[in-house]
Each structure stands twice: as structure tokens, then as C-alpha cells.
Coordinates of C-alpha atoms and ligand atoms in Angstrom, one line a residue:
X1 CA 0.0 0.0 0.0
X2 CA 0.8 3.6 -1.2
X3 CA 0.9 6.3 1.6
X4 CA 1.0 9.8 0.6
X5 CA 3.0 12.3 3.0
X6 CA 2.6 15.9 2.9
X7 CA 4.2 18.9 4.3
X8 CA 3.3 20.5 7.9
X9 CA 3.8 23.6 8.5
X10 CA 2.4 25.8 10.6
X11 CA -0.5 22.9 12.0
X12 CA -1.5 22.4 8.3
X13 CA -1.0 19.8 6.3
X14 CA 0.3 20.9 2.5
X15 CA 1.5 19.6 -0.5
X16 CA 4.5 21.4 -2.3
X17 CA 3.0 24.8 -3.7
X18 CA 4.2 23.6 -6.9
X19 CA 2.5 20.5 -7.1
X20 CA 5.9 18.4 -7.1
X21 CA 6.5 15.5 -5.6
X22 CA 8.6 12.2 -5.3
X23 CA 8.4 8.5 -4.7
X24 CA 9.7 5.7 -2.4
X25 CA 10.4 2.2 -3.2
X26 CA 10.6 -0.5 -1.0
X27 CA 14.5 -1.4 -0.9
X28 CA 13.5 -5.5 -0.6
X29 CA 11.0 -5.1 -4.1
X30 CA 11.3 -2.1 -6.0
X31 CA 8.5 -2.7 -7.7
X32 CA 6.3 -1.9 -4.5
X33 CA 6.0 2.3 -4.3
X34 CA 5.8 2.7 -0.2
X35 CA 5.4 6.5 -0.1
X36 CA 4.9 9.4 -1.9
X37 CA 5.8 12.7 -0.3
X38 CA 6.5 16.4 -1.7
X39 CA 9.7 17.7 -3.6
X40 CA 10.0 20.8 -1.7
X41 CA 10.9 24.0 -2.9
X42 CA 12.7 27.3 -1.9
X43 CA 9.0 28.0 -1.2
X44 CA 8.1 25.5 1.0
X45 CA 10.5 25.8 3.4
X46 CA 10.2 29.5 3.5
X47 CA 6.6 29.3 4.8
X48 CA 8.2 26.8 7.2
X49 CA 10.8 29.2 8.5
X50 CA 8.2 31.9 8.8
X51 CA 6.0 29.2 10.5
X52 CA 8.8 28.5 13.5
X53 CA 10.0 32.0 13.4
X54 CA 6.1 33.4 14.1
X55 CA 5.8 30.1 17.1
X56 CA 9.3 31.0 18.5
X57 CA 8.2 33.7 20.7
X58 CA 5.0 32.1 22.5
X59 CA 7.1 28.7 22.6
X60 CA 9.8 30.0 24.7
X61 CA 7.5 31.6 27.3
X62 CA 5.8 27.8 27.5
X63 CA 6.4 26.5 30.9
X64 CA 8.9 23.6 31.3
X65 CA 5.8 21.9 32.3
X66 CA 4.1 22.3 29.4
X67 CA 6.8 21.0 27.4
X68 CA 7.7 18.0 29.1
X69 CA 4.4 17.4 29.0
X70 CA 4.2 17.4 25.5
X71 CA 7.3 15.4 25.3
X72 CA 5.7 12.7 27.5
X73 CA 2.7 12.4 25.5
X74 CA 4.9 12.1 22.3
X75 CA 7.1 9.2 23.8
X76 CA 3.2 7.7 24.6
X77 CA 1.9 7.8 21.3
X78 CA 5.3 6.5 19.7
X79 CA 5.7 3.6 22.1
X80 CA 1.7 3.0 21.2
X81 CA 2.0 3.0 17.6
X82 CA 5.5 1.1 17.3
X83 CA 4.4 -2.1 16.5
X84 CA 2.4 -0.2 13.0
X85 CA 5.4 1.7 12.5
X86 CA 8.1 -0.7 12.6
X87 CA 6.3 -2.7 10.1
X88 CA 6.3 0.7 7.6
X89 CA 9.9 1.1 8.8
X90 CA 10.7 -2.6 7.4
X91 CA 8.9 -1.4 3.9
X92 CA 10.2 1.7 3.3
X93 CA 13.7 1.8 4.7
X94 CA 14.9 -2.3 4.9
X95 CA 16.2 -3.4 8.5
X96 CA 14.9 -6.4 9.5
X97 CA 12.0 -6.5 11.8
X98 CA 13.6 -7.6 14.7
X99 CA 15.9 -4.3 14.2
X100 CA 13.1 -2.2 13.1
X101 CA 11.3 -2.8 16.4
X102 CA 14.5 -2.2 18.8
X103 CA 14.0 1.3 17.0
X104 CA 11.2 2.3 17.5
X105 CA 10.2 0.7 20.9
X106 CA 13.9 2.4 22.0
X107 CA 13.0 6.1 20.3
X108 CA 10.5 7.0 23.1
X109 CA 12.5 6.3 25.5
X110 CA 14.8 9.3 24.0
X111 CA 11.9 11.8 24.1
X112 CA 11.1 10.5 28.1
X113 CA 14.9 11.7 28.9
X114 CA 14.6 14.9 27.0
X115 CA 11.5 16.1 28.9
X116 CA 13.2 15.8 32.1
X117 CA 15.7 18.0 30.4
X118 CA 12.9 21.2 30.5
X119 CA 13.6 21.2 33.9
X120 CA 17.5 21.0 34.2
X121 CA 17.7 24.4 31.7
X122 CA 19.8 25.8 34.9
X123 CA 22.7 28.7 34.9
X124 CA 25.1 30.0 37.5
X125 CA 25.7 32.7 40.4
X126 CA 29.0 33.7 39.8
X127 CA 31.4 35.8 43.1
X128 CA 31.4 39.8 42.2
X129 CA 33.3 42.6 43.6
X130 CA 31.7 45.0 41.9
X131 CA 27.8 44.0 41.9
X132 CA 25.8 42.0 44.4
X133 CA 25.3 39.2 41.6
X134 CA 25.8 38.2 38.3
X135 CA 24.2 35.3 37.2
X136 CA 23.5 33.5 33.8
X137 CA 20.1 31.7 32.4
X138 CA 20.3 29.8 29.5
X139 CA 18.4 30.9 25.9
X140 CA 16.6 29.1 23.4
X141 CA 18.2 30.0 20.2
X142 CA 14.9 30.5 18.5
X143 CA 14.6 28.5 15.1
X144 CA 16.4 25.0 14.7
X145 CA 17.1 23.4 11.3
X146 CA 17.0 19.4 11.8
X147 CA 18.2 17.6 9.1
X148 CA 18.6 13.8 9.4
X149 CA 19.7 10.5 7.2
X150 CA 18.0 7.3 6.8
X151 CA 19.5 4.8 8.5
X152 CA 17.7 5.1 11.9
X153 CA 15.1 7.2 10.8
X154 CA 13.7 7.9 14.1
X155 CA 15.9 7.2 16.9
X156 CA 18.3 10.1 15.1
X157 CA 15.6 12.4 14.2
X158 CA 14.1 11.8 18.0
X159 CA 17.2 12.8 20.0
X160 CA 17.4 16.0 18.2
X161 CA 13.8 17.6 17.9
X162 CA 13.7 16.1 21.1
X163 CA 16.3 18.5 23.1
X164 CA 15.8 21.6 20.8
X165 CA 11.8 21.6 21.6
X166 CA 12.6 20.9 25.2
X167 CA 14.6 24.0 25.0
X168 CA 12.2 26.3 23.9
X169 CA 13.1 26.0 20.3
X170 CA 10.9 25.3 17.0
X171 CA 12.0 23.3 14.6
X172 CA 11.8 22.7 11.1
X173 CA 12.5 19.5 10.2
X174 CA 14.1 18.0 6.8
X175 CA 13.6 14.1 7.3
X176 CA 15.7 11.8 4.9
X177 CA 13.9 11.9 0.9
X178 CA 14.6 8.0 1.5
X179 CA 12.4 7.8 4.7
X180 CA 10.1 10.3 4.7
X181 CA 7.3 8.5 5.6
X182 CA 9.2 7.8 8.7
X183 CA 9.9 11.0 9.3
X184 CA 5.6 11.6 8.7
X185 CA 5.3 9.1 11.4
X186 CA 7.6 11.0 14.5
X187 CA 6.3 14.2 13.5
X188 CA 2.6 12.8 14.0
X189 CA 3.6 11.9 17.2
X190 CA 4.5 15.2 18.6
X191 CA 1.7 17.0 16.9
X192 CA -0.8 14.9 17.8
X193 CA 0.7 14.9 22.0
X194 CA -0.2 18.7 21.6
X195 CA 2.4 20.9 20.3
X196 CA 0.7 24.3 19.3
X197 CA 1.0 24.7 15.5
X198 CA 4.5 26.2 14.0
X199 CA 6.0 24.9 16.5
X200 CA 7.8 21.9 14.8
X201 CA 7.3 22.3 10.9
X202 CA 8.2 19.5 8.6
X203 CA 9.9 19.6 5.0
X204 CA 10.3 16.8 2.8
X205 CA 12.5 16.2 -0.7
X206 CA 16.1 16.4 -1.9
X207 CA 16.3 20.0 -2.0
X208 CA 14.9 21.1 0.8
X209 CA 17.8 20.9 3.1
X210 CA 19.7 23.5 1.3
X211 CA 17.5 26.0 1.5
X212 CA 16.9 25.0 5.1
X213 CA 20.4 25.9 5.4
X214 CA 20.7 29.0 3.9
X215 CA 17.5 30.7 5.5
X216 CA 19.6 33.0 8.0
X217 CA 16.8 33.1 10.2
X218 CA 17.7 29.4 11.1
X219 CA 20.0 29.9 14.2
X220 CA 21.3 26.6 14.3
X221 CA 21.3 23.3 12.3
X222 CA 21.6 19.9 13.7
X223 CA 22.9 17.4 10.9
X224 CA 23.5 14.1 10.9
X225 CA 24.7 12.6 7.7
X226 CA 27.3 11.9 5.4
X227 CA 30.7 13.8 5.3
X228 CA 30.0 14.8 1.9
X229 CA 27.3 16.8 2.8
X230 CA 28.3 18.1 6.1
X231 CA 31.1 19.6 4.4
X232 CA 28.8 21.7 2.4
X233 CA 26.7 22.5 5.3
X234 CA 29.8 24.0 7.5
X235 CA 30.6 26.2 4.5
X236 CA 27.4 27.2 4.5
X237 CA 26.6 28.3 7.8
X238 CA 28.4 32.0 8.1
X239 CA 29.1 33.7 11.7
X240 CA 26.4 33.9 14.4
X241 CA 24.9 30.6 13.8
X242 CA 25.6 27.3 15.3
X243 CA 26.4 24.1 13.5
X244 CA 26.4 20.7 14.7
X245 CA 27.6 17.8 12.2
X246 CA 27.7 14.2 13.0
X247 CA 29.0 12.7 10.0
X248 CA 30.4 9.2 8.6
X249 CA 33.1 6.7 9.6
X250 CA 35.8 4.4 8.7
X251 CA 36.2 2.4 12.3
X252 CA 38.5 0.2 12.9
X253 CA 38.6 -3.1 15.0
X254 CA 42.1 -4.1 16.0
X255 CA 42.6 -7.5 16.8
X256 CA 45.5 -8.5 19.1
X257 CA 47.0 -12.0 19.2
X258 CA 46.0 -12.8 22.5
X259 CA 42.2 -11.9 21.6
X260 CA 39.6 -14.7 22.2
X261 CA 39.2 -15.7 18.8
X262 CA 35.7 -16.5 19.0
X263 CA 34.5 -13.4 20.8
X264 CA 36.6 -11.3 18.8
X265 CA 35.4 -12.8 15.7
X266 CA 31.6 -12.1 16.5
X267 CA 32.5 -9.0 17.4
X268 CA 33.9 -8.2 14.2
X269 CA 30.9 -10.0 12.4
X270 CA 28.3 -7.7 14.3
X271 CA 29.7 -4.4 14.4
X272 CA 30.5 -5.3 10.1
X273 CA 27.0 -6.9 9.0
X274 CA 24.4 -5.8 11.3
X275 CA 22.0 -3.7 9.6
X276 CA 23.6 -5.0 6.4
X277 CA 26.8 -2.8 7.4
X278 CA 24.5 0.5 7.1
X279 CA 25.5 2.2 10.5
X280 CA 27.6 4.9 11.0
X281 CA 29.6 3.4 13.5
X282 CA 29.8 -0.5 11.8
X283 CA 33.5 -1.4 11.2
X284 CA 34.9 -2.1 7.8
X285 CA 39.0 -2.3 8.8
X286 CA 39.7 -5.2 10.8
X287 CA 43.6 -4.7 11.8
X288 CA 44.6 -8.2 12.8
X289 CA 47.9 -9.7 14.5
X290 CA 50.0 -11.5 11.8
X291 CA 49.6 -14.6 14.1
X292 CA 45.8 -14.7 14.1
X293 CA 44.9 -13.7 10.8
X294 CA 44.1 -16.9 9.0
X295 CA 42.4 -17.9 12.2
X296 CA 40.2 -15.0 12.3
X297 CA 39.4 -14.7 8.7
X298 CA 38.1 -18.2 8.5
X299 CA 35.5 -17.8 11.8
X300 CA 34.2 -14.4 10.4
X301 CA 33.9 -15.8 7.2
X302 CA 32.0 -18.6 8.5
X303 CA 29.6 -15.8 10.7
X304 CA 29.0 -13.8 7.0
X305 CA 27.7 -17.1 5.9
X306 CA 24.8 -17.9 8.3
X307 CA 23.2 -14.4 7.5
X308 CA 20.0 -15.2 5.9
X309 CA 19.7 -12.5 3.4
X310 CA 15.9 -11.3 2.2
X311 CA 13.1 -9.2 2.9
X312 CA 13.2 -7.6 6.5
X313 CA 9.5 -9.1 7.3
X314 CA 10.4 -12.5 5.9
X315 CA 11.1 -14.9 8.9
X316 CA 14.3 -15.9 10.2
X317 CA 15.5 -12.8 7.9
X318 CA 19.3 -11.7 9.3
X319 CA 20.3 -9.5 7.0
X320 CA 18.1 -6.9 5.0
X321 CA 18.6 -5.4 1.6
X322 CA 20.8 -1.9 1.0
X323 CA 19.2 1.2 1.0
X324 CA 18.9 1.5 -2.7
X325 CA 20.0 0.4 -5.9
X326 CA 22.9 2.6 -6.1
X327 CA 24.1 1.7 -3.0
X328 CA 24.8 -2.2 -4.8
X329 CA 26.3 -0.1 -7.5
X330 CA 28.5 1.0 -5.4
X331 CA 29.4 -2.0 -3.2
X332 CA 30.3 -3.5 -6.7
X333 CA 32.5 -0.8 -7.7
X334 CA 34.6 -1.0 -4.0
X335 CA 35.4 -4.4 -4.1
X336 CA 36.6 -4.0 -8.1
X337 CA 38.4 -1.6 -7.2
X338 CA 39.7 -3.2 -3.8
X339 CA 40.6 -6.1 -5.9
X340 CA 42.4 -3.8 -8.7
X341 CA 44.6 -2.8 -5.4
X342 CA 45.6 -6.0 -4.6
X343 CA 43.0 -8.0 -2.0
X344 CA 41.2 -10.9 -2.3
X345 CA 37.7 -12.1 -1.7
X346 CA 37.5 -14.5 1.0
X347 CA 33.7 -14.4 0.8
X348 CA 30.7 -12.2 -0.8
X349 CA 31.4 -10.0 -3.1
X350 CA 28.9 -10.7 -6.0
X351 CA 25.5 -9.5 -6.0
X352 CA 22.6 -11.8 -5.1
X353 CA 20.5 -13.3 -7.9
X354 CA 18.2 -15.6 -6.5
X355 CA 14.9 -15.3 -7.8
X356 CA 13.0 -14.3 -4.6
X357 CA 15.7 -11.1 -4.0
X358 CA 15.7 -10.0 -8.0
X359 CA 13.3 -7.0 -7.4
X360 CA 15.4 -5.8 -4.4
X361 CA 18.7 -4.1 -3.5
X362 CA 20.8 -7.0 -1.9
X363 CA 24.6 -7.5 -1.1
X364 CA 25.9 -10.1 0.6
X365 CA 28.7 -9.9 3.8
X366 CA 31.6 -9.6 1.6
X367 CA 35.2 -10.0 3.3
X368 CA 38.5 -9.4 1.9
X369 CA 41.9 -9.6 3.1
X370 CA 45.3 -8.4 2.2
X371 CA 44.1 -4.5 2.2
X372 CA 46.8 -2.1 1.8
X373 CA 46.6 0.4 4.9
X374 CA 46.5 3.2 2.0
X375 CA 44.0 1.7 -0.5
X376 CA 40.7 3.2 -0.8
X377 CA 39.0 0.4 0.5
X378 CA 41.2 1.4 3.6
X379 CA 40.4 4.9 4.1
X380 CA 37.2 5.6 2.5
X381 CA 33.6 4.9 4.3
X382 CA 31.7 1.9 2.7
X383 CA 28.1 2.0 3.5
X384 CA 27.8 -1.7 3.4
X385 CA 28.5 -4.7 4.0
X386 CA 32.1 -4.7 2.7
X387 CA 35.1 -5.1 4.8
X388 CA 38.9 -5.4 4.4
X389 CA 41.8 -7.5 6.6
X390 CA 45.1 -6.1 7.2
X391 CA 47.9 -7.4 8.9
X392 CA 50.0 -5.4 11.8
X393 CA 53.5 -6.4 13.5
X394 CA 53.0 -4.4 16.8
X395 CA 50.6 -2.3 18.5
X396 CA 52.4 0.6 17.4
X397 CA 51.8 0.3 14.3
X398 CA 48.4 -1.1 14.0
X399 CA 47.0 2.4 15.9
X400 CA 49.3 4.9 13.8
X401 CA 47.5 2.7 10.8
X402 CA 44.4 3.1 12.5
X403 CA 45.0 6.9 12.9
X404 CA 45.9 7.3 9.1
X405 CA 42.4 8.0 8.0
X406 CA 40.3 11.5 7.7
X407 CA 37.7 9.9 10.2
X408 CA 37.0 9.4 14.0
X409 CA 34.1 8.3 14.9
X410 CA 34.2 5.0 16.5
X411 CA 37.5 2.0 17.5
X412 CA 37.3 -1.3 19.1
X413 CA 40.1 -3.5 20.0
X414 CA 40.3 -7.1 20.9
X415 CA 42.3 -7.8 23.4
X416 CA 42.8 -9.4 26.7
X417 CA 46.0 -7.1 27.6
X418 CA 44.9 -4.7 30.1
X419 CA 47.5 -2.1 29.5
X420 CA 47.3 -2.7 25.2
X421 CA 44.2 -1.2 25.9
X422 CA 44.5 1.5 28.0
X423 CA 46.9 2.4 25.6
X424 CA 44.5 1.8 22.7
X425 CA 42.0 3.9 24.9
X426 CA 44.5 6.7 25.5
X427 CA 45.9 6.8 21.8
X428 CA 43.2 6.1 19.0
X429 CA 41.7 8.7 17.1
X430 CA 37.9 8.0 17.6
X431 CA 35.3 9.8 19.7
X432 CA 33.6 6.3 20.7
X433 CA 36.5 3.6 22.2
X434 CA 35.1 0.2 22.8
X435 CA 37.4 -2.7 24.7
X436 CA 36.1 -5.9 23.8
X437 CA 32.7 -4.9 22.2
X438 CA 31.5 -4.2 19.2
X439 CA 32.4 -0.7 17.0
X440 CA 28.2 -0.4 16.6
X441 CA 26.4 0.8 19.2
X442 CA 25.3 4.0 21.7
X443 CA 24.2 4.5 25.0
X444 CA 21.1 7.1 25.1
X445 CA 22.1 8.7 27.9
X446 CA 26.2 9.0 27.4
X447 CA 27.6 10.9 24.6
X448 CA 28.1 9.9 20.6
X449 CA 29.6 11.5 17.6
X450 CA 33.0 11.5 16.1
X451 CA 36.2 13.5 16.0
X452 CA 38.1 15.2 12.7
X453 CA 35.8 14.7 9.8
X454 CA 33.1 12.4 11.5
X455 CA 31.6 15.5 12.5
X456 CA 32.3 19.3 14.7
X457 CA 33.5 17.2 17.4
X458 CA 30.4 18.1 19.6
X459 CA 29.2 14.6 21.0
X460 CA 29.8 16.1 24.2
X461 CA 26.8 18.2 22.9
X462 CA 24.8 14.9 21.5
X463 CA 23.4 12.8 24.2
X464 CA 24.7 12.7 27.6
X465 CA 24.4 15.0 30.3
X466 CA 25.4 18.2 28.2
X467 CA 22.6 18.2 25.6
X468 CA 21.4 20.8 26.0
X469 CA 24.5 23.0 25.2
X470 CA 23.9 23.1 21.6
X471 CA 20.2 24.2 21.4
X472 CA 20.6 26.9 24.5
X473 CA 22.6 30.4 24.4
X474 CA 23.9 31.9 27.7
X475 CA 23.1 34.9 28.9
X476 CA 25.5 36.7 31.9
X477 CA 23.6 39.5 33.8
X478 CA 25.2 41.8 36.0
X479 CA 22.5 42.6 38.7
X480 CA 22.6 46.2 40.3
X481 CA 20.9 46.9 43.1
Ligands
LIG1 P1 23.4 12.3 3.2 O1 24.5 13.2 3.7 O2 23.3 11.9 1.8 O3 22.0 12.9 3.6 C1 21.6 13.3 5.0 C2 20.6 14.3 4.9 O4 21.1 15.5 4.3 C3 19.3 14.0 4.1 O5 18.2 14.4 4.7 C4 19.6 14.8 2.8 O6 18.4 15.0 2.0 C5 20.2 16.0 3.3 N1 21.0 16.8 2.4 C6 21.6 16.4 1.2 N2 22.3 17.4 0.7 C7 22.1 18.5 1.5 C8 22.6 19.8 1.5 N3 23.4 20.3 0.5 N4 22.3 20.7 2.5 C9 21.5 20.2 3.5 N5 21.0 19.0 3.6 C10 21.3 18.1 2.6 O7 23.5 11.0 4.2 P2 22.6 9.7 4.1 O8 23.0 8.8 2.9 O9 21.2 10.0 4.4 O10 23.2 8.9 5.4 C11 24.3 8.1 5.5 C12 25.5 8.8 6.0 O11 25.2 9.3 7.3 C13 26.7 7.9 6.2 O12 27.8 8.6 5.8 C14 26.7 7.7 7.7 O13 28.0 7.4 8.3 C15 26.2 9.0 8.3 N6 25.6 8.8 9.6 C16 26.3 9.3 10.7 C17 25.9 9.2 12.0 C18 26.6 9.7 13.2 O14 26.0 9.8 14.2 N7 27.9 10.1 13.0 C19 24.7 8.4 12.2 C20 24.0 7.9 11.1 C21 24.5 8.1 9.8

């Protein structure tokens, strides 16, 4: 079934003003159109800046009760419509059902933690000699631009609207063009706990998030996505307006010799294949002891084979199809090319054509080993489930190897040497550090994000206790009296 999505902005529900729009296909059966929603224009999201921009004012005086409450009721109607929506989530974006209902039972949960967060907006008093006080409060910034990926089309979208309206913020909202029914679906849920209209404002397409960007009256922009684009959004975003960019990966998992080779090797297989590799923080280096590499290779390999790939509502379904059809484009043109460099294919790397999966986007776990530390399969993000084996002598060398990339989002190591990794801890370039667990992975509550190009380097700001940091201003007063 066809589900049409519209626009929201200002508490009405609108097609583009030009009449354009743009379709989804189911990633498992491309012949299946799951949503159609508007291609929107400069237009478009004008009316929805002008919509938050009129709300801001009346939104910020809203008492923090107000607004958790509103937050409350949202995480309600989201944990009571999850079940329907993690069905549409399997249609429209791919993950397994299993996967698809971690998300959105977990996404409430998000929106619970953020309405406490009304109530913790609290400055400082500050020692004066020349005043009886000075104190600071902290500011809504006024309009926030949320602009989100696909991948976890809620859970992301959730912890940002989620702070920002806590805040006292309104929000215009760009969901993914690839899940934008999705995005209909987290939208309805704050709407429909109460929010007064303007204050969260919804734009769909492939455009839209440009213009989103450029509207000055946007104070600050929350982006998750690829590097790509984040690069273009930090050059767009001048002076006086804040920028927050959480962007891709290339994580490694470093594999020491005394490693259990069985725990190390799930760990490997989970944080490469789940979610068919589609996750931001999934690992697709695997740095492994000289010693242990044949060892390794063959259990991981043997993991990649008991996916059962298909249709994310098809029983006993492990692995779901890629996003989209150029997405097996390019997962073909990565291993060619990792193969031009010099690695092999231990397993994987030809696209499926079984009968059942010909309508869909599918790629199987794909392994390869003897990857030069410098070869694009090496350095570059794969969004897929395509990974490459090196070798190391020492640890040394395998974190300086590690360290060789633009990225730094998220690290594992395998190890049972307690001081290998603390050094590992203390030394690798990633903004998530994991000790015997998988790359893949966040806690709701602690900080996540990335350093150098995985993003501004604000996690601190993303989750966790300081949150709120990015969608509040101080303000210092000097108090006379
Ligand atoms: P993408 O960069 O193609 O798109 C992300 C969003 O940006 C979409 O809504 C898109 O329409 C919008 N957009 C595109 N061009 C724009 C522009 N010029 N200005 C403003 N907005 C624009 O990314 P994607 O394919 O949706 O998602 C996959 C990427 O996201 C991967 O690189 C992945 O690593 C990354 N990601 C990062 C995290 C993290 O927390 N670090 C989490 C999930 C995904």
C-alpha cells in the first residue's frame, strides 16, 4: 500500500506549492512504491521558517511543564503505535523487523529523557566585587534546522527535535527523501501529544535541506549525515549561527593475538554486517595480528555465511537489503576496485540473484583480506557490507595505521592485555572507544559523535548530560541593586 505524506507547516497539512512530488520504493521489491511525499521547494520551506519564526516567541515563554508534558505524550503515542510503525519502517527503509522494532520501541524512551531536560535548563551565580550578583540563564536559540539520514530514521531524528523543543526551540524539520514517511510518522507523534501549530514544521524532498540551510533566520542546524554533505553545510553556515555535524566513519577493529578468537570474531561479524553494514559506526577495517589472521578470517567468514539474506519481514530474515540500488552499485565498484589494489575475496562480493531477492537491493557480507593500509578500500567509508583484513607487526603500528584516515568516529580493539588497551584507549583517534565490544552501538544517555571529519566534534553536545549545550545560548547579567 501507497501512503502519501505531505508537508506540515504551521499545523497544516500541505502539498509542495508547486505540485511536485517524489516517490519511495521498497529497498526488498522495488516494484512496491511505499510513499509518496513532496519535492520541496525554496518555497516550501520559507513558509516553514516563517511558520517556526512566528511560534518561537509564544514557545519560549511555555512553561517547562508544558513541554515535558508534550514530550511525555509524544514518547506515549510512539511507544503506542510502534508495533504499526516498525512494520512501515521494514517497507520503506529495509532493517529487519527484529531491528526495526529495537528502534522504534527504543526512540520513546529518547523523548522520556529529554522532557526531564525542560527542567535542568539551569545557569550560574557567579562571586562579584563590583555587583551583588551576576548570574547566567540559559536561551533558546529561536529556530532549529533538523536535518537527518536514513538509517535510523527515528531514533536520530528523535534525539534532536527532542532536546531543541525541550529547550524552547521550533524546529523545522528535513527528514531523509529515502524515509520520509518515517519521518511523517515522529512528526505525528509530537503533533498529535499537543504541540501548538509552528512549532515543529516539517519539509520533505532532496532540496529542501539546502535552503533550510541558507535561510539566516535558522539559528542553528543539527545534521546528521554523510561527510559529503556536512562539508557543504559547514561552508554554508556563516558567523552567528551554530552548527552541529555528525557525519560518517571508517572504524577500525584491531585484533591482538592474545584476543579470544571467538569473541573477537563475532564481534567483528556484528559491528560489520548488522544492519547489512548501514550504520555509521559499523567497522569495515579489521587490523589483525599476523599470528591470528588466518584464524580469524576463517571464523568471520564462516559468521557472514549464516546471514540469511531477504526481505526484512520474511522470517528468520538476518540480513536486509541496502538502501537503494545505487548503494549495490556502489558495493560493486569497491570491491573492483579493492581487488584492482591487490585484495582478495575470501567471501561475498557478488550481487545476489536468487529469484525471490531480484526486485530488491541485496549485497551479501563480503570479506576481503590483504588491504593495503593506503588503499581506498582502507580509508574511505563503505556504507555496506564490505570489509577489508590487514595485517600489523605491533601495537604501534596497528593504531598509527588506524590513525591514518580522515575519520574518527568509533574504535574497538580485541584484546585481553589490560595495559594494550588502555593504551589503545589513551591513543586512538575515535570519539567512541570500545574494549572488547562491538564498534556499533550507543548508549542514550552518554555521549556519541565522532572527531576530525566524523563531525564538529560536539558529542559532548549529542546525548549525555550536556545536551542541551547546543540548542541553548547563555546569557550573563550583572544585577545592580
Ligand atoms: P546524506 O548526507 O546523503 O543525507 C543526509 C541528509 O542531508 C538527508 O536528509 C539529505 O536530504 C540532506 N542533504 C543532502 N544534501 C544536502 C545539502 N546540500 N544541504 C543540506 N542537507 C542536505 O547521508 P545519508 O545517505 O542519508 O546517510 C548516510 C550517512 O550518514 C553515512 O555517511 C553515515 O556514516 C552517516 N551517519 C552518521 C551518523 C553519526 O552519528 N555520526 C549516524 C548515522 C548516519
Amino acid at each position: 500500500m501507497t501512503v502519501t505524506v505531505t508537508n506540515r507547516i504551521g499545523g497544516d497539512t500541505v502539498a509542495a506549492a508547486d505540485g511536485a512530488a517524489f516517490e519511495r520504493a521498497n529497498p526488498a521489491d522495488r516494484r512496491q512504491i511505499v510513499t509518496v511525499a513532496p519535492e520541496s521547494s525554496l518555497a516550501d520551506v520559507t513558509a516553514a521558517v516563517d511558520a517556526a519564526s512566528d511560534a518561537a516567541s509564544a514557545w519560549r515563554r511555555t512553561t517547562p511543564t508544558r513541554r515535558a508534558e508534550i514530550l511525555t505524550a509524544a514518547a506515549r503515542l510512539l511507544a503506542e503505535r510502534a508495533d504499526d510503525i516498525a512494520v512501515e519502517m521494514v517497507a520503506e527503509e529495509g532493517k529487519p523487523i527484529g531491528d526495526a522494532k529495537m528502534e522504534a520501541s527504543r526512540t520513546p524512551r529518547n523523548l522520556e529523557l529529554y522532557a526531564g531536560e525542560a527542567y535542568r535548563l539551569t545557569g550560574a551565580t557567579f562571586p562579584s566585587d563590583d555587583t551583588p550578583i551576576v548570574y547566567s540563564v540559559l536561551d533558546p536559540i529561536g529556530v532549529v534546522g533538523v536535518i537527518t539520514p536514513w538509517n535510523f530514521p527515528l531514533n536520530l531524528a528523535s534525539r534532536k527535535i527532542g532536546p531543541a523543543l525541550a529547550a524552547g526551540n521550533t524546529v523545522v524539520f528535513k527528514p531523509s527523501p529515502l524515509t520520509p514517511l518515517m519521518g511523517e510518522r515522529l512528526a505525528a507523534a509530537f503533533i498529535d501529544a499537543g504541540l501548538p501549530d509552528g512549532v515543529l514544521n516539517v519539509v520533505h524532498g532532496f532540496q529542501a535541506g539546502a535552503h533550510l540551510v541558507a535561510d539566516e533566520r535558522v539559528g542553528a542546524i543539527t545534521f546528521t549525515g554523510s561527510t559529503a554533505t556536512g562539508r557543504k553545510i559547514h561552508a554554508a553556515v556563516g558567523l552567528g549561527r551554530r552548527v552541529q555535524l555528525e557525519l560518517g566513519g571508517k572504524n577500525p577493529i584491531i585484533v591482538l593475538a592474545d584476543a579470544d578468537l571467538d569473541a573477537a570474531a563475532a564481534i567483528v561479524a556484528r559491528s560489520s554486517f548488522s544492519l547489512t553494514g548501514q550504520a555509521c559506526t559499523g567497522a569495515g577495517r579489521i587490523l589483525v595480528a599476523d599470528a591470528i589472521h588466518d584464524a580469524l578470517v576463517d571464523k568471520v567468514v564462516e559468521l557472514a555465511g549464516k546471514h540469511v539474506i531477504g526481505p526484512g519481514d520474511r522470517a528468520g530474515v538476518t540480513l536486509g537489503p541496502l538502501i537503494d540500488a545505487h548503494a549495490v552499485d556502489a558495493m560493486r565498484t569497491t570491491v573492483a576496485t579493492a581487488e584492482r589494489d591487490g585484495a582478495e575475496l575470501a567471501c561475498g562480493g557478488t550481487a545476489l540473484d536468487d529469484d525471490d531477492l531480484q526486485f530488491g537491493c541485496f549485497y551479501p557480507p563480503t570479506v576481503l583480506t590483504g588491504v593495503k593500509s593506503a588503499s581506498e578500500l582502507a580509508s574511505r567509508e563503505v556504507f555496506g557490507p564490505v570489509i577489508g583484513f590487514e595485517t600489523f607487526s605491533d601495537l604501534d603500528e596497528a593504531i598509527a595505521s588506524a590513525n591514518a584516515v580522515e575519520y574518527g568516529l568509533s574504535a574497538a580493539i580485541c584484546t585481553r592485555d589490560i595495559a594494550a588497551a588502555q593504551r589503545f584507549a589513551a591513543e586512538i583517534e575515535a570519539g567512541m572507544v570500545r574494549v572488547n565490544r562491538p564498534t556499533v552501538g550507543a548508549a542514550f544517555n552518554a555521549p556519541f559523535g565522532g572527531i576530525k571529519q566524523s563531525g564538529t566534534g560536539m558529542h559532548r553536545e549529542q546525548l549525555g548530560p550536556t545536551v542541551m549545550d547546543f540548542y541553548t545560548t547563555t546569557r550573563t547579567i550583572w544585577f545592580g541593586s
